[in-house]
XYZ file of C-alpha atoms in Angstrom:
345
model
C 156.638 120.601 41.484
C 157.933 123.270 43.847
C 161.433 121.806 43.834
C 161.373 121.766 40.037
C 160.411 125.468 39.957
C 163.120 126.356 42.489
C 165.755 124.571 40.398
C 164.817 126.391 37.198
C 165.644 129.972 36.305
C 161.985 130.937 36.473
C 160.292 134.054 37.814
C 162.282 135.044 40.890
C 159.222 136.405 42.684
C 157.379 133.129 42.162
C 160.366 131.284 43.606
C 160.312 133.662 46.606
C 156.652 132.855 47.303
C 157.368 129.125 47.112
C 160.416 129.401 49.394
C 158.372 131.253 52.018
C 155.865 128.385 52.360
C 158.414 125.589 51.970
C 159.098 125.191 55.743
C 155.409 124.574 56.405
C 155.225 122.158 53.487
C 158.187 120.163 54.820
C 156.684 120.089 58.298
C 153.357 118.856 56.943
C 154.976 116.070 54.918
C 157.531 114.940 57.496
C 157.092 111.236 56.709
C 158.272 111.712 53.115
C 161.003 114.279 53.788
C 163.976 111.852 53.491
C 163.007 111.098 49.892
C 163.557 114.717 48.885
C 166.341 115.758 51.271
C 169.199 115.599 48.770
C 167.211 117.467 46.117
C 166.400 120.221 48.613
C 169.974 120.511 49.865
C 171.234 120.744 46.287
C 168.832 123.649 45.680
C 169.898 125.328 48.928
C 173.620 125.113 48.168
C 173.239 126.395 44.603
C 171.005 129.285 45.710
C 173.478 130.464 48.328
C 176.448 130.075 45.986
C 174.761 131.913 43.096
C 173.817 134.842 45.312
C 177.422 136.084 45.313
C 177.536 136.405 41.507
C 173.862 137.169 40.796
C 172.941 140.453 39.107
C 169.535 142.004 39.713
C 167.794 144.533 37.510
C 166.017 146.234 40.414
C 165.634 146.180 44.180
C 162.452 144.066 43.958
C 164.385 141.159 42.481
C 167.138 141.579 45.081
C 164.546 141.528 47.875
C 162.892 138.445 46.339
C 166.238 136.643 46.204
C 166.826 137.407 49.874
C 163.389 135.962 50.655
C 164.377 132.798 48.808
C 167.505 132.421 50.943
C 165.512 133.048 54.136
C 162.935 130.451 53.122
C 165.622 127.893 52.321
C 167.448 128.476 55.620
C 164.182 128.111 57.533
C 163.418 124.972 55.534
C 166.773 123.453 56.481
C 165.998 124.163 60.130
C 162.688 122.307 59.699
C 164.089 119.442 57.630
C 167.242 118.663 59.643
C 165.532 116.913 62.615
C 163.676 114.610 60.193
C 166.755 113.549 58.232
C 169.959 114.507 60.134
C 172.069 111.829 58.418
C 171.609 113.354 54.961
C 172.159 116.910 56.184
C 175.428 115.896 57.853
C 176.834 114.747 54.506
C 176.706 118.313 53.150
C 177.875 120.298 56.173
C 181.303 120.882 54.587
C 179.540 123.081 52.034
C 176.539 124.391 53.973
C 178.373 125.776 57.002
C 180.922 127.907 55.094
C 178.183 129.227 52.795
C 176.028 130.204 55.757
C 178.959 131.873 57.508
C 179.509 134.075 54.434
C 176.256 135.856 55.341
C 177.026 136.481 59.029
C 178.008 140.120 58.621
C 176.230 143.246 59.912
C 175.566 144.573 56.398
C 173.498 141.497 55.428
C 169.724 141.293 55.832
C 168.844 140.785 59.513
C 166.058 138.305 58.805
C 168.464 136.204 56.765
C 171.073 136.325 59.538
C 168.412 135.336 62.071
C 167.282 132.373 59.936
C 170.871 131.148 59.532
C 171.531 131.392 63.274
C 168.328 129.473 64.019
C 169.424 126.803 61.557
C 172.809 126.582 63.301
C 171.060 126.216 66.653
C 169.020 123.276 65.368
C 172.097 121.641 63.846
C 174.033 121.985 67.107
C 171.347 120.430 69.323
C 169.859 116.925 69.437
C 168.764 115.073 67.411
C 170.841 116.829 64.714
C 174.017 117.390 66.706
C 176.717 115.010 65.584
C 180.472 114.709 65.346
C 180.260 116.121 61.802
C 178.715 119.412 62.931
C 181.095 119.572 65.885
C 184.052 119.584 63.495
C 182.612 122.798 62.039
C 182.429 124.537 65.419
C 185.610 126.644 64.904
C 184.169 128.064 61.675
C 180.767 128.758 63.236
C 182.244 130.211 66.434
C 184.593 132.494 64.517
C 181.780 133.879 62.336
C 179.422 134.287 65.299
C 182.050 135.997 67.452
C 182.880 138.437 64.689
C 179.203 139.254 64.161
C 178.600 139.610 67.918
C 181.389 142.172 68.137
C 180.030 144.270 65.285
C 176.235 144.061 65.307
C 174.002 146.453 67.217
C 170.871 144.352 66.856
C 169.695 143.036 70.210
C 167.736 140.144 68.667
C 170.741 139.056 66.601
C 172.942 139.134 69.689
C 170.463 136.910 71.541
C 170.439 134.449 68.651
C 174.243 134.398 68.563
C 174.435 133.714 72.298
C 172.017 130.816 71.912
C 174.256 129.301 69.242
C 177.356 129.803 71.394
C 175.502 128.222 74.303
C 174.687 125.188 72.166
C 178.348 124.942 71.213
C 179.289 125.019 74.899
C 177.122 122.030 75.818
C 179.217 118.917 76.406
C 178.925 116.693 73.356
C 177.265 113.564 74.686
C 177.152 112.015 71.206
C 180.882 111.399 71.440
C 180.295 109.120 74.411
C 179.777 105.541 73.361
C 176.581 105.073 75.349
C 173.600 103.021 74.295
C 170.148 104.481 74.835
C 169.094 101.173 76.299
C 171.553 101.545 79.193
C 170.198 104.815 80.537
C 168.869 104.930 84.072
C 165.405 106.152 83.181
C 162.493 106.993 85.427
C 159.761 104.395 84.873
C 157.002 105.715 82.617
C 154.245 104.759 85.047
C 155.835 106.292 88.155
C 153.589 108.257 90.508
C 155.647 111.355 91.331
C 153.538 112.201 94.408
C 153.855 108.687 95.837
C 157.575 108.524 95.071
C 158.121 111.830 96.868
C 156.856 110.389 100.148
C 159.883 108.072 100.143
C 162.378 110.770 99.135
C 164.375 112.345 101.956
C 166.907 115.060 101.125
C 169.187 114.223 104.030
C 169.527 110.586 102.998
C 169.554 110.725 99.201
C 172.533 111.662 97.077
C 172.930 115.115 95.603
C 171.775 115.609 92.039
C 174.300 115.637 89.222
C 173.603 117.183 85.836
C 173.343 114.225 83.487
C 174.379 115.239 79.962
C 173.070 111.969 78.561
C 169.513 113.276 79.032
C 170.098 115.304 75.874
C 169.994 112.081 73.882
C 166.437 111.387 74.980
C 163.960 113.936 73.531
C 161.555 113.392 76.440
C 164.324 114.312 78.923
C 165.608 117.505 77.276
C 163.209 119.698 79.270
C 164.362 118.096 82.531
C 167.988 118.675 81.544
C 167.439 122.399 81.010
C 165.611 122.635 84.359
C 168.532 121.068 86.221
C 171.087 123.292 84.477
C 169.029 126.423 85.204
C 168.366 125.452 88.810
C 172.034 124.674 89.423
C 173.131 128.051 88.043
C 170.494 129.986 90.004
C 171.386 128.183 93.226
C 175.004 129.264 92.775
C 173.835 132.886 92.633
C 171.393 132.383 95.520
C 174.084 131.022 97.849
C 176.587 133.773 97.013
C 176.350 136.280 99.872
C 178.058 138.965 97.783
C 175.061 138.892 95.434
C 172.463 139.545 98.140
C 171.027 142.440 96.113
C 169.883 139.854 93.536
C 168.289 137.596 96.160
C 164.642 138.457 95.519
C 164.951 138.084 91.728
C 166.875 134.825 92.145
C 164.294 133.396 94.531
C 161.466 134.391 92.170
C 163.221 132.640 89.282
C 163.861 129.493 91.344
C 160.223 129.376 92.431
C 159.195 129.354 88.764
C 161.801 126.793 87.708
C 161.251 124.371 90.613
C 157.459 124.452 90.823
C 156.039 120.918 90.489
C 159.536 119.365 90.467
C 160.082 116.020 88.762
C 162.392 113.388 90.200
C 165.416 114.749 88.285
C 165.039 118.142 90.002
C 164.189 117.007 93.543
C 167.714 117.424 94.895
C 167.787 121.027 93.612
C 164.335 121.641 95.094
C 165.493 120.379 98.502
C 168.703 122.397 98.389
C 166.741 125.525 97.518
C 164.060 125.076 100.192
C 166.642 124.223 102.864
C 168.651 127.360 102.162
C 165.495 129.439 101.712
C 164.331 128.427 105.199
C 167.718 129.425 106.588
C 167.266 132.841 105.016
C 163.743 133.143 106.452
C 164.904 132.143 109.925
C 167.427 134.980 109.895
C 165.195 137.601 108.252
C 163.615 140.654 109.806
C 159.851 141.188 109.833
C 160.029 143.412 106.761
C 162.163 140.894 104.880
C 159.785 138.069 105.791
C 156.903 140.087 104.354
C 158.784 140.040 101.057
C 159.944 136.407 101.072
C 157.015 134.529 102.671
C 154.633 135.029 99.697
C 157.275 133.453 97.434
C 157.695 130.518 99.798
C 153.930 130.039 100.001
C 153.687 130.092 96.207
C 156.412 127.452 95.930
C 154.776 125.201 98.531
C 151.316 125.417 96.989
C 152.670 124.252 93.614
C 155.055 121.586 94.864
C 152.607 118.919 96.048
C 154.196 116.184 98.186
C 157.664 117.526 97.397
C 157.218 119.978 100.299
C 156.408 117.226 102.827
C 159.951 116.957 104.298
C 159.856 120.668 105.192
C 156.512 120.906 106.987
C 157.906 120.476 110.481
C 160.656 123.045 110.003
C 158.209 125.495 108.421
C 155.801 125.157 111.364
C 158.700 125.722 113.743
C 159.497 128.890 111.778
C 155.925 130.085 112.326
C 156.020 129.346 116.066
C 159.436 130.920 116.637
C 158.796 134.053 114.569
C 155.106 134.629 115.152
C 154.185 138.298 115.076
C 150.857 140.105 114.536
C 152.241 141.787 111.421
C 153.083 138.394 109.927
C 149.804 136.686 110.838
C 148.290 136.840 107.327
C 151.561 135.656 105.736
C 151.787 132.647 108.065
C 148.129 131.866 107.494
C 148.746 131.827 103.727
C 151.726 129.523 104.251
C 149.627 127.040 106.250
C 146.944 127.259 103.569
C 149.588 126.509 100.934
C 150.629 123.341 102.805
C 146.987 122.271 103.031
C 146.620 122.733 99.275
C 149.838 120.868 98.552
C 149.490 117.965 100.995
C 145.763 117.637 101.551
C 145.117 114.975 104.186
C 148.875 114.515 104.545
C 148.933 117.698 106.603
C 146.616 116.225 109.270
C 149.550 114.812 111.277
C 150.781 118.357 111.850
C 147.396 119.966 112.520
C 147.846 119.906 116.299
C 150.917 122.075 116.023
């Protein structure tokens, strides 16, 4: 019924109300979405095309029409992951129409909705060779808008889209999902960590194929973020950013999964080097961060217990007593009975 109303030249304000709730309706009826995809896309294309020639009797109708376009763009963002094959068939029309509205004088909410739709289309499971062929058009429109808009939120949205464009397109690799080296579903991360040794295992490599597996997308972003932060952390010319970088790495690498263990070990190893060379005042700043990381890392911190205890013995000072006590407490929390072998030290 709603699609029928949207297709007719009925009350524009009624159509605006329907368009505003359409994303929620699509999300609630995800199992039946493919049956209506082509009808919806036809409505979306006609609405965006007619906007250029439409004449409104007052500003209320113009505002209502903008709300319709916003609702339709948001609906496409919601619908695309459920039926990417159908959406891809119409990208030759949708992308140019959307780009026609990426100008500073257009409604900001509409621009934001279009950029969010682009972001969904450029990321799995919607990202495909078809959308990649439209990248020059999207990038040109986004770059032009970025250079001319003063809206901070719009700039952030544009940068997200450009970031999605910059991700290596793994869909162009002829790889079967069944051939991925996946972590077993029933793996015990804490038990596995006891057999993981950073000096003997290979360094981690960012695996773009994780983007094809929805359950691995979060792990992919963690590895990319950790890799970038470690580059900053190791750069001696950026020492003024050290505290902020360490704080960010502690958040990113807390409770590391197997895909992030190599980054965790690289970080902790270099962090201990920094601590071993720090003054008392610097250690007062960095030790709470190290203790926080250890307490949240579980058995992942096991390979670094001995070196951490040596740090305490070699740098013991009355002013650092409470900080070292908190570090030992953090190891007890993380390792439990596993710390008993080191208790004598």
